[in-house]
Coordinates of C-alpha atoms and ligand atoms in Angstrom, one line a residue:
X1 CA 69.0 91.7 66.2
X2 CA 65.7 89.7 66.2
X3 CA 64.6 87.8 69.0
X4 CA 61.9 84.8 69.1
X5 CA 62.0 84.0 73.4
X6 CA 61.5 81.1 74.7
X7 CA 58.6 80.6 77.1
X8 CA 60.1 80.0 79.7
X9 CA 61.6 83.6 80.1
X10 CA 59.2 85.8 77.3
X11 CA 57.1 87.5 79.3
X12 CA 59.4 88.0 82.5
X13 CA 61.1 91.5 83.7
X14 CA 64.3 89.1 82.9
X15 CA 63.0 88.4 79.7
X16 CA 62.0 92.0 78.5
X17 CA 65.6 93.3 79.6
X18 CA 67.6 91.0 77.9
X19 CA 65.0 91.7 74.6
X20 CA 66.0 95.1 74.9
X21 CA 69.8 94.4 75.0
X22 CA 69.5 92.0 72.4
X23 CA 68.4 94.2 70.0
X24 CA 71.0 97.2 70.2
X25 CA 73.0 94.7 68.5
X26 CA 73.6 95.1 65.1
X27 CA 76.0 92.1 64.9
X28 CA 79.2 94.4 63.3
X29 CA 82.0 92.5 65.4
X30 CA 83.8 95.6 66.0
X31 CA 83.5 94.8 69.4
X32 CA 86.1 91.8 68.9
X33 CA 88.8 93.8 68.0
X34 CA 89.1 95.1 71.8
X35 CA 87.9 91.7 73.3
X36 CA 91.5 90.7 75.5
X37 CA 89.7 87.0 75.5
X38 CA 89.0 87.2 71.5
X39 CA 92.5 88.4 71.1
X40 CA 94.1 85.0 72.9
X41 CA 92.2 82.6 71.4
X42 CA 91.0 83.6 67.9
X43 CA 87.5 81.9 68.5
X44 CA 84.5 83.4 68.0
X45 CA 82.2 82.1 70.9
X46 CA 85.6 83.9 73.3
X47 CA 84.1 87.1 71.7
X48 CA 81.3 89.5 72.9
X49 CA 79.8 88.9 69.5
X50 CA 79.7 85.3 69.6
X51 CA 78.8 85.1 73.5
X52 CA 76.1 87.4 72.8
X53 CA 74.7 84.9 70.1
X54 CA 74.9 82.1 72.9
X55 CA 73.2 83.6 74.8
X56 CA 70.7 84.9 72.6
X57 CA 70.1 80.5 71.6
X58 CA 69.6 79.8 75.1
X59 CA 66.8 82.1 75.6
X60 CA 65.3 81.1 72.6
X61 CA 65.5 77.6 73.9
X62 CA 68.4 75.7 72.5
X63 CA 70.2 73.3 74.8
X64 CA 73.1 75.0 77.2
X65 CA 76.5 72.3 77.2
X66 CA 79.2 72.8 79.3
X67 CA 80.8 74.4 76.4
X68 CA 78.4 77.3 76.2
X69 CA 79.2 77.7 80.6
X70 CA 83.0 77.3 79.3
X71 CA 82.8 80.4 76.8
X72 CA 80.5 82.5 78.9
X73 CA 83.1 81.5 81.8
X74 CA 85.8 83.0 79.9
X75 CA 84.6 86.4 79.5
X76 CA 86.7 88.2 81.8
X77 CA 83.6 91.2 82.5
X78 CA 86.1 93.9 81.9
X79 CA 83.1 95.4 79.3
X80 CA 86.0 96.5 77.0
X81 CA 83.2 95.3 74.2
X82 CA 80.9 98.2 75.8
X83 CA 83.5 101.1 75.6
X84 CA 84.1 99.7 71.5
X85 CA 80.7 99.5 71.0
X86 CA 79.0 102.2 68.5
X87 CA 75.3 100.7 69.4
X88 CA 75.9 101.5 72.9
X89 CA 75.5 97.3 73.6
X90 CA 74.9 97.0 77.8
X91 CA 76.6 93.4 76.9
X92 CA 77.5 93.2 80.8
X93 CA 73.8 92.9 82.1
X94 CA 72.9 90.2 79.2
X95 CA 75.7 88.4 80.5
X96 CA 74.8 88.5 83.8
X97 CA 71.1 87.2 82.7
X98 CA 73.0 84.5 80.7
X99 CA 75.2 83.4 83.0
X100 CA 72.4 83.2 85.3
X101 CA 70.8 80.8 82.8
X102 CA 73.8 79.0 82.8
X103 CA 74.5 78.1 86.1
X104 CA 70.8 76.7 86.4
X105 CA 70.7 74.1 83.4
X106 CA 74.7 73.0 83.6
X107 CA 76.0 71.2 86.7
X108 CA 79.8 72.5 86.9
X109 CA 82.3 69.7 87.7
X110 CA 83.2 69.3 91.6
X111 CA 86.3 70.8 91.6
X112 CA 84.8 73.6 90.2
X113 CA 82.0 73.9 92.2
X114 CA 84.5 74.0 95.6
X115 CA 86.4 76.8 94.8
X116 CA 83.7 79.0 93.8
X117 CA 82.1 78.0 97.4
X118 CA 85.8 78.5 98.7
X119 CA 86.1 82.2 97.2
X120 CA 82.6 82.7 98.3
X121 CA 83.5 81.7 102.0
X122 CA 86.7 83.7 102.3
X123 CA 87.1 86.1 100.1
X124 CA 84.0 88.5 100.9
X125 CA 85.0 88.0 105.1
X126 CA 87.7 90.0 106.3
X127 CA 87.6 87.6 109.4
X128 CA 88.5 84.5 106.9
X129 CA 90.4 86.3 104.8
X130 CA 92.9 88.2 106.7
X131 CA 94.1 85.3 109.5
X132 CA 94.6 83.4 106.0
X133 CA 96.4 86.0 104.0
X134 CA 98.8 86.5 107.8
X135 CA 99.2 82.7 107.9
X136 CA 100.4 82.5 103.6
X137 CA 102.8 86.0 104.8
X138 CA 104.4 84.1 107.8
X139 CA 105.5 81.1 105.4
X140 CA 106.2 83.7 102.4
X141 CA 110.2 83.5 103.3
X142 CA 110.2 80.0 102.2
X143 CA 107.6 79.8 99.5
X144 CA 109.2 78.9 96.0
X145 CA 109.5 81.9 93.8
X146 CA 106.3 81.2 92.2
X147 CA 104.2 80.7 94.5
X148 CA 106.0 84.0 96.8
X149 CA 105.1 86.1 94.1
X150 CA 101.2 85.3 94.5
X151 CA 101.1 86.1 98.2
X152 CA 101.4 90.0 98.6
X153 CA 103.8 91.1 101.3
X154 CA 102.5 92.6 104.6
X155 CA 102.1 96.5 104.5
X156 CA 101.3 98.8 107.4
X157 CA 99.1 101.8 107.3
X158 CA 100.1 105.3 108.0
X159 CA 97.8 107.2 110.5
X160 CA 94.4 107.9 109.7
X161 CA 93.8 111.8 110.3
X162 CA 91.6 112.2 113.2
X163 CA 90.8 116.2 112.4
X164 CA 86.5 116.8 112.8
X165 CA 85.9 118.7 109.0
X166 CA 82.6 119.7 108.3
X167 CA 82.8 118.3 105.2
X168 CA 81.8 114.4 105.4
X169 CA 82.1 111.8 103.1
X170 CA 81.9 107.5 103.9
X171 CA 84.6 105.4 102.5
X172 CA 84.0 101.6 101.6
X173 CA 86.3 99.3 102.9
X174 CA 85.5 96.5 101.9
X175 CA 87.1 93.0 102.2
X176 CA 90.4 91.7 100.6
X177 CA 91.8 95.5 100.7
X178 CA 92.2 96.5 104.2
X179 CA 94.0 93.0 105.0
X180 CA 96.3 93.5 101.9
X181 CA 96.7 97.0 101.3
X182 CA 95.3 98.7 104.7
X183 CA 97.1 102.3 103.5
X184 CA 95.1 102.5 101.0
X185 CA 92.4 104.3 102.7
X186 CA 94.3 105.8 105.0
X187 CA 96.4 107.5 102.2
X188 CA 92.8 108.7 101.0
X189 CA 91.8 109.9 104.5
X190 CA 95.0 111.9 104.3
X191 CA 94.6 113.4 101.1
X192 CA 91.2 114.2 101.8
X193 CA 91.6 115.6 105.0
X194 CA 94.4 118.5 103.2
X195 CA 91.3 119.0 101.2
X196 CA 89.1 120.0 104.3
X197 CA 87.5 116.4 103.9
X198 CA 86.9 113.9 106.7
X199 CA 86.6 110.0 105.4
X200 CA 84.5 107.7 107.6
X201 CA 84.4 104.0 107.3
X202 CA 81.1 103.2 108.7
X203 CA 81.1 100.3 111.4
X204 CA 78.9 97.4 110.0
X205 CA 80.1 97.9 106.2
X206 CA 82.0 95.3 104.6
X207 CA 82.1 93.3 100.9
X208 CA 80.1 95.7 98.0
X209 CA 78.9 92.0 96.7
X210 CA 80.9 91.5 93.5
X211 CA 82.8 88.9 94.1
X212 CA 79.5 86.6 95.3
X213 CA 78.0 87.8 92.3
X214 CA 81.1 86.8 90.1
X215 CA 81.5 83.6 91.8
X216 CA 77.8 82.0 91.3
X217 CA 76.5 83.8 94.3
X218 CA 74.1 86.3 93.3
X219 CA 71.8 86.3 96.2
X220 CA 74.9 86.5 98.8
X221 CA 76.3 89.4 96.6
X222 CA 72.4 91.1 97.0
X223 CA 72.7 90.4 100.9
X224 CA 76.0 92.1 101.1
X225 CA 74.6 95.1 99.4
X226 CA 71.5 95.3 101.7
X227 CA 73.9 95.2 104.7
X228 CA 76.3 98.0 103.0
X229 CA 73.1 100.1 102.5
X230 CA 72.1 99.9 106.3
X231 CA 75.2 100.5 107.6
X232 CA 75.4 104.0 105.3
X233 CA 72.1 104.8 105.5
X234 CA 72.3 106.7 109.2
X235 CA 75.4 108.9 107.8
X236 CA 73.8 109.6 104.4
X237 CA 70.5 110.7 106.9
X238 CA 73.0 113.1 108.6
X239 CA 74.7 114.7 105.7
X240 CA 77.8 112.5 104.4
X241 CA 78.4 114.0 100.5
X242 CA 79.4 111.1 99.0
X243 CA 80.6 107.6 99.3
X244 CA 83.9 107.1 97.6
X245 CA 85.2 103.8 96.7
X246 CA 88.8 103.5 96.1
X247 CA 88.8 99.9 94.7
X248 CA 87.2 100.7 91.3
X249 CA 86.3 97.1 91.1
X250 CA 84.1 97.4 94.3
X251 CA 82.8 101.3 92.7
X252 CA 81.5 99.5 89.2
X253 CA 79.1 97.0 91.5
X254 CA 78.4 99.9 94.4
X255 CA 77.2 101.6 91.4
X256 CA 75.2 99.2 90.3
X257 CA 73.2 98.6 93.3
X258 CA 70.1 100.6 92.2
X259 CA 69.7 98.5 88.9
X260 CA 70.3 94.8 91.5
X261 CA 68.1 95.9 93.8
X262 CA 65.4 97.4 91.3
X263 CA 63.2 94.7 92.3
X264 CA 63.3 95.2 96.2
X265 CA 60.5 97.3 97.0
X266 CA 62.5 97.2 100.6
X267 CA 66.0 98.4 99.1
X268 CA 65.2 99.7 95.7
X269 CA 64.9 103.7 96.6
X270 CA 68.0 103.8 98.9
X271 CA 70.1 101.9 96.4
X272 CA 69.3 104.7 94.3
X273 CA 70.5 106.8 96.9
X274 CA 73.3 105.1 97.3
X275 CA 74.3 104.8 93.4
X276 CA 73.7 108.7 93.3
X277 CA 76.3 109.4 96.2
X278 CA 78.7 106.7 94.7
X279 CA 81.8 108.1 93.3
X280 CA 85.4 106.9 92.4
X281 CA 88.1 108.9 94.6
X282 CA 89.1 110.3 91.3
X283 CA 86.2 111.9 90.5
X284 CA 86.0 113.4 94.1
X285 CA 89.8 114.8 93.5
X286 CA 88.4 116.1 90.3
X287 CA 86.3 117.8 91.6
X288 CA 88.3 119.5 94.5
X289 CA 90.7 122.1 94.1
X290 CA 94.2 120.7 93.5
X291 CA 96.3 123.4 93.9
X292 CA 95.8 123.6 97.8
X293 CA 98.2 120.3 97.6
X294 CA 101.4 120.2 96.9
X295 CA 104.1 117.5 96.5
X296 CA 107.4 117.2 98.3
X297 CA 110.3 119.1 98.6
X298 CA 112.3 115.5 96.1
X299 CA 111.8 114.2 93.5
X300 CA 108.6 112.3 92.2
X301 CA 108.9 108.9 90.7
X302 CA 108.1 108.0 86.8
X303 CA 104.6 106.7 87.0
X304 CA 102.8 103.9 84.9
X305 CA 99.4 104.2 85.2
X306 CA 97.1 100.8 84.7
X307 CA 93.6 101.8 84.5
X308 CA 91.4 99.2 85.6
X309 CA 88.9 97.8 83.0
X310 CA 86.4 98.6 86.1
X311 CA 87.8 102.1 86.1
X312 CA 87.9 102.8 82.3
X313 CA 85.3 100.7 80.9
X314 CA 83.0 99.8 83.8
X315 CA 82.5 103.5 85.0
X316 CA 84.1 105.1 82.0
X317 CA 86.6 107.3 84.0
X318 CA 89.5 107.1 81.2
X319 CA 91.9 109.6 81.8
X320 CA 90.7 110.5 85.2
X321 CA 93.4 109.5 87.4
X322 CA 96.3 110.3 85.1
X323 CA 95.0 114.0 84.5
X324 CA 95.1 114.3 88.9
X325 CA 98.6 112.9 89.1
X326 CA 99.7 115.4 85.8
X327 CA 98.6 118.2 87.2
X328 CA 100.1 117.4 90.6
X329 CA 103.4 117.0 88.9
X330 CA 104.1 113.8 88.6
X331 CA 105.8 112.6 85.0
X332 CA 103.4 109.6 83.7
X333 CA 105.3 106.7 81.3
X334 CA 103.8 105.3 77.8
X335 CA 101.6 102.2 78.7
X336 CA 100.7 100.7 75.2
X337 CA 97.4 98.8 74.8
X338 CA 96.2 100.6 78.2
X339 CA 92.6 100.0 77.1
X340 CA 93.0 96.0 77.9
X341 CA 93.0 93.7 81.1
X342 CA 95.5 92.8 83.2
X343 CA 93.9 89.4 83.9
X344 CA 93.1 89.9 87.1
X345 CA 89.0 90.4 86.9
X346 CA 88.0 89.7 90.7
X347 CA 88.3 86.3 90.9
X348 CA 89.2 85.5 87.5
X349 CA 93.1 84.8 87.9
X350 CA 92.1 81.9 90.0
X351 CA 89.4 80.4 88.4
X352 CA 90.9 81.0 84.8
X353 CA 94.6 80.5 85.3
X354 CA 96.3 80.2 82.2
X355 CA 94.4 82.9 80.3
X356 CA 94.7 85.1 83.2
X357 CA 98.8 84.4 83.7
X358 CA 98.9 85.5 79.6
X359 CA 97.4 88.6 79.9
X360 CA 99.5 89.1 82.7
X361 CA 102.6 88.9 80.9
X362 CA 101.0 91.3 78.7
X363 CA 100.4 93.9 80.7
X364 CA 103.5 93.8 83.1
X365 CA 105.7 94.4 79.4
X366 CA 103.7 97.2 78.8
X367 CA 103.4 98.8 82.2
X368 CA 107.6 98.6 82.3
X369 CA 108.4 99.2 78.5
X370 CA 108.4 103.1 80.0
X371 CA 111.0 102.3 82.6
X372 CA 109.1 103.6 85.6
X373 CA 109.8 103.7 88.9
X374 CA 106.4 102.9 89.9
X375 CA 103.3 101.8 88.7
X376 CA 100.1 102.8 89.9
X377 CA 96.3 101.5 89.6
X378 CA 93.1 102.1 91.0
X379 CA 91.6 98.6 92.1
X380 CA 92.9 96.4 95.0
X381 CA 92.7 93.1 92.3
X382 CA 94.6 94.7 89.8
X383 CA 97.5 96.1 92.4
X384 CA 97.9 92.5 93.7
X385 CA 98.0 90.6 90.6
X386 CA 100.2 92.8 88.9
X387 CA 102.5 92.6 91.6
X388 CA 102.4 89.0 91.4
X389 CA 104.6 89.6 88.0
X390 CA 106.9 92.6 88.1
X391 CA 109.8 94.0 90.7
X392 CA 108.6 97.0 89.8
X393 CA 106.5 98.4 93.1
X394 CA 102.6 98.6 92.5
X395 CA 101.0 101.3 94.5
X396 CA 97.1 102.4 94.5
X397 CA 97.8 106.0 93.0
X398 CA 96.3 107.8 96.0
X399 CA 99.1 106.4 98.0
X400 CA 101.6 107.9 95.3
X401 CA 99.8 111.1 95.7
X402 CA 99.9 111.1 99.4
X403 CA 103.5 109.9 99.7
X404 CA 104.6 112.9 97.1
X405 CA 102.3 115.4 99.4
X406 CA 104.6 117.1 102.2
X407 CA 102.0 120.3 103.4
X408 CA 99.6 122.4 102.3
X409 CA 100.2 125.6 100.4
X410 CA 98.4 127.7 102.4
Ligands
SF4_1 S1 77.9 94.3 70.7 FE1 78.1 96.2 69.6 S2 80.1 96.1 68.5 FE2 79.6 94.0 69.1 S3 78.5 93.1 67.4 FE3 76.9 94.0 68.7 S4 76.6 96.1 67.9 FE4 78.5 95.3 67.1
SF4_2 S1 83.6 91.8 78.8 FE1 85.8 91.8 78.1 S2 86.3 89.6 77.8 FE2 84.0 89.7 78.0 S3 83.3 89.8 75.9 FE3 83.6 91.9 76.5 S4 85.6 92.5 75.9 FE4 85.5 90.3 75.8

């Protein structure tokens, strides 16, 4: 694609990357046939081929409406458009740069504007965020049916193993998980520790950043990643092997922290560091030799796998988790049209309801049209949401690994 850019962003780092971008993009439109937002709405500015194109106007100087923030607000960042892509199109970073863009030239409305200052100030602070989420669990018994079904139920953790292993690896634990789901790590400590693997969660850690950076909040999102970097640095020093995120939502932005802080002569080498040691807790299991586990002496439930669009598009780890739980034994249930979002994108099924509720409906059909006995998923946003519209119990599939575990072979 040919670029002309404006001044006012030609000859900046900015500038050059989004050039680069531009140009991969041979303007084909296969990438709308995967597009979950395309799909809905049948428009092509709710498509990565026409949001590309707006972006592309805006940095060659054409006026940015509200109507360019609304379509560019509507991409959900699952990067399904990436995985469709032949040109290999890094649409995610351009969109970042345009949204960026954005923000600056339109004001959003007020009411707008509040709740992205409300997720900021809540979400990413586990000392907000959990007294609220205990106070919306107390009143859950007398919520409407609706509004119950948006407010996941309180869940205790099992024990975290306590064994010293000379294998070391950090955890991230991040915010909204350990006051909605706390067993999820602990079910990964467990599993790991069979393994001969001790998980730390290093004191001082907290939010990876993404849902600042999703929420107008870039430079909070950076600050969150500076302080995640500190507080792993000292471990990484002393020998930890990797940091394993088991929210894949959090492990596509960990991930990404060399590339954000590229500019930060400060940060910029130990974010590399830190991107190198990242890895998904299914490609640690991958790695590790399965057969030293083995599941209980009953039965194992019928899974449904959803694969997070941060799991299967964002760090391209299709088929990861559902090979572990195969070869562990457990039966896995048809999921058609696995490759699209579940409408739950961080903070995406409250600022875009409607669209977000649809693809909902969606996906729950899907995930049960297999009749299983529970579904699994690999992101902390995906696990609530989908709860939020099925009976069917939702469980991060390290805890349906763990729960099917009863002792090692050996
Ligand atoms: S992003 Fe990729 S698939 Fe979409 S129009 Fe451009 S080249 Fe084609
Ligand atoms: S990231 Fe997802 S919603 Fe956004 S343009 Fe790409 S496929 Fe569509």
């Amino acid at each position: 694609m040919q670029t002309a850019l404006a001044d006012f962003i030609r000859d900046t780092p900015q500038g050059s990357e989004a050039d680069a971008v531009l140009r991969t993009c041979v303007h084909c439109g296969f990438c709308n046939a995967t597009c979950p937002t395309y799909q809905l709405l049948g428009d092509e500015l709710d498509g990565p081929r026409g949001r590309i194109y707006l972006i592309k106007q805006m940095l060659e100087g054409a006026e940015v409406t509200r109507r360019t923030l609304t379509h560019l607000d509507r991409c959900l960042t699952c990067r399904n458009c990436e995985t469709t892509c032949p040109s290999g199109v890094q649409y995610h970073k351009l969109l970042d740069i345009g949204r960026g863009i954005a923000e600056q030239r339109v004001k959003r409305s007020a009411p707008d504007r509040f709740t992205r200052w409300m997720l900021r100030a809540v979400i990413p602070h586990p000392a907000r965020f959990a007294p609220l989420l205990r106070l919306g669990q107390l009143f859950r018994p007398l919520m409407p049916p609706a509004l119950k079904r948006s407010v996941p139920a309180r869940q205790a953790a099992a024990p975290w193993p306590t064994a010293a292993h000379a294998r070391r690896m950090l955890v991230l634990q991040g915010c909204a998980q350990p006051a909605i789901a706390p067993n999820i790590n602990a079910a990964a400590a467990r599993v790991l520790d069979r393994l001969g693997i001790r998980l730390i969660a290093a004191s001082g850690a907290g939010c990876c950043g993404a849902a600042s950076h999703h929420t107008s909040g870039v430079e909070q999102g950076l600050e969150f990643a500076r302080r995640n970097i500190d507080a792993w640095w000292p471990h990484i020093e002393s020998g930890a092997e990797a940091i394993v995120m088991t929210a894949s939502g959090c492990g596509v932005h960990v991930k990404d922290y060399a590339y954000l802080l590229k500019d930060d002569p400060a940060y910029a080498a130990k974010a590399g560091r830190v991107t190198e040691l990242t890895r998904d807790i299914s490609e640690i299991l991958g790695g590790e030799d399965l057969s030293r586990l083995r599941t209980g002496a009953g039965p194992l439930p019928r899974v449904a796998f959803h694969s997070p669009c941060s799991l299967q598009h964002g760090q391209r780890l299709n088929g990861a988790v559902e090979k572990i739980l195969r070869q562990t034994g457990f039966t896995l249930t048809a999921v058609p049209d696995a490759h699209l979002c579940c409408g739950s994108a961080g903070t995406y099924s409250i600022l875009q309801k409607d669209l977000s509720r649809r693809l909902l409906e969606n996906k729950v059909a899907a995930l049960e049209s297999g009749r299983p006995e529970v579904i699994a998923t690999a992101n902390i946003g995906c696990l609530a949401h989908v709860q939020s519209g099925t009976t069917v119990p939702v469980r991060h599939w390290i805890e349906v690994l763990d729960a099917g575990f009863s002792t090692d072979r050996n």
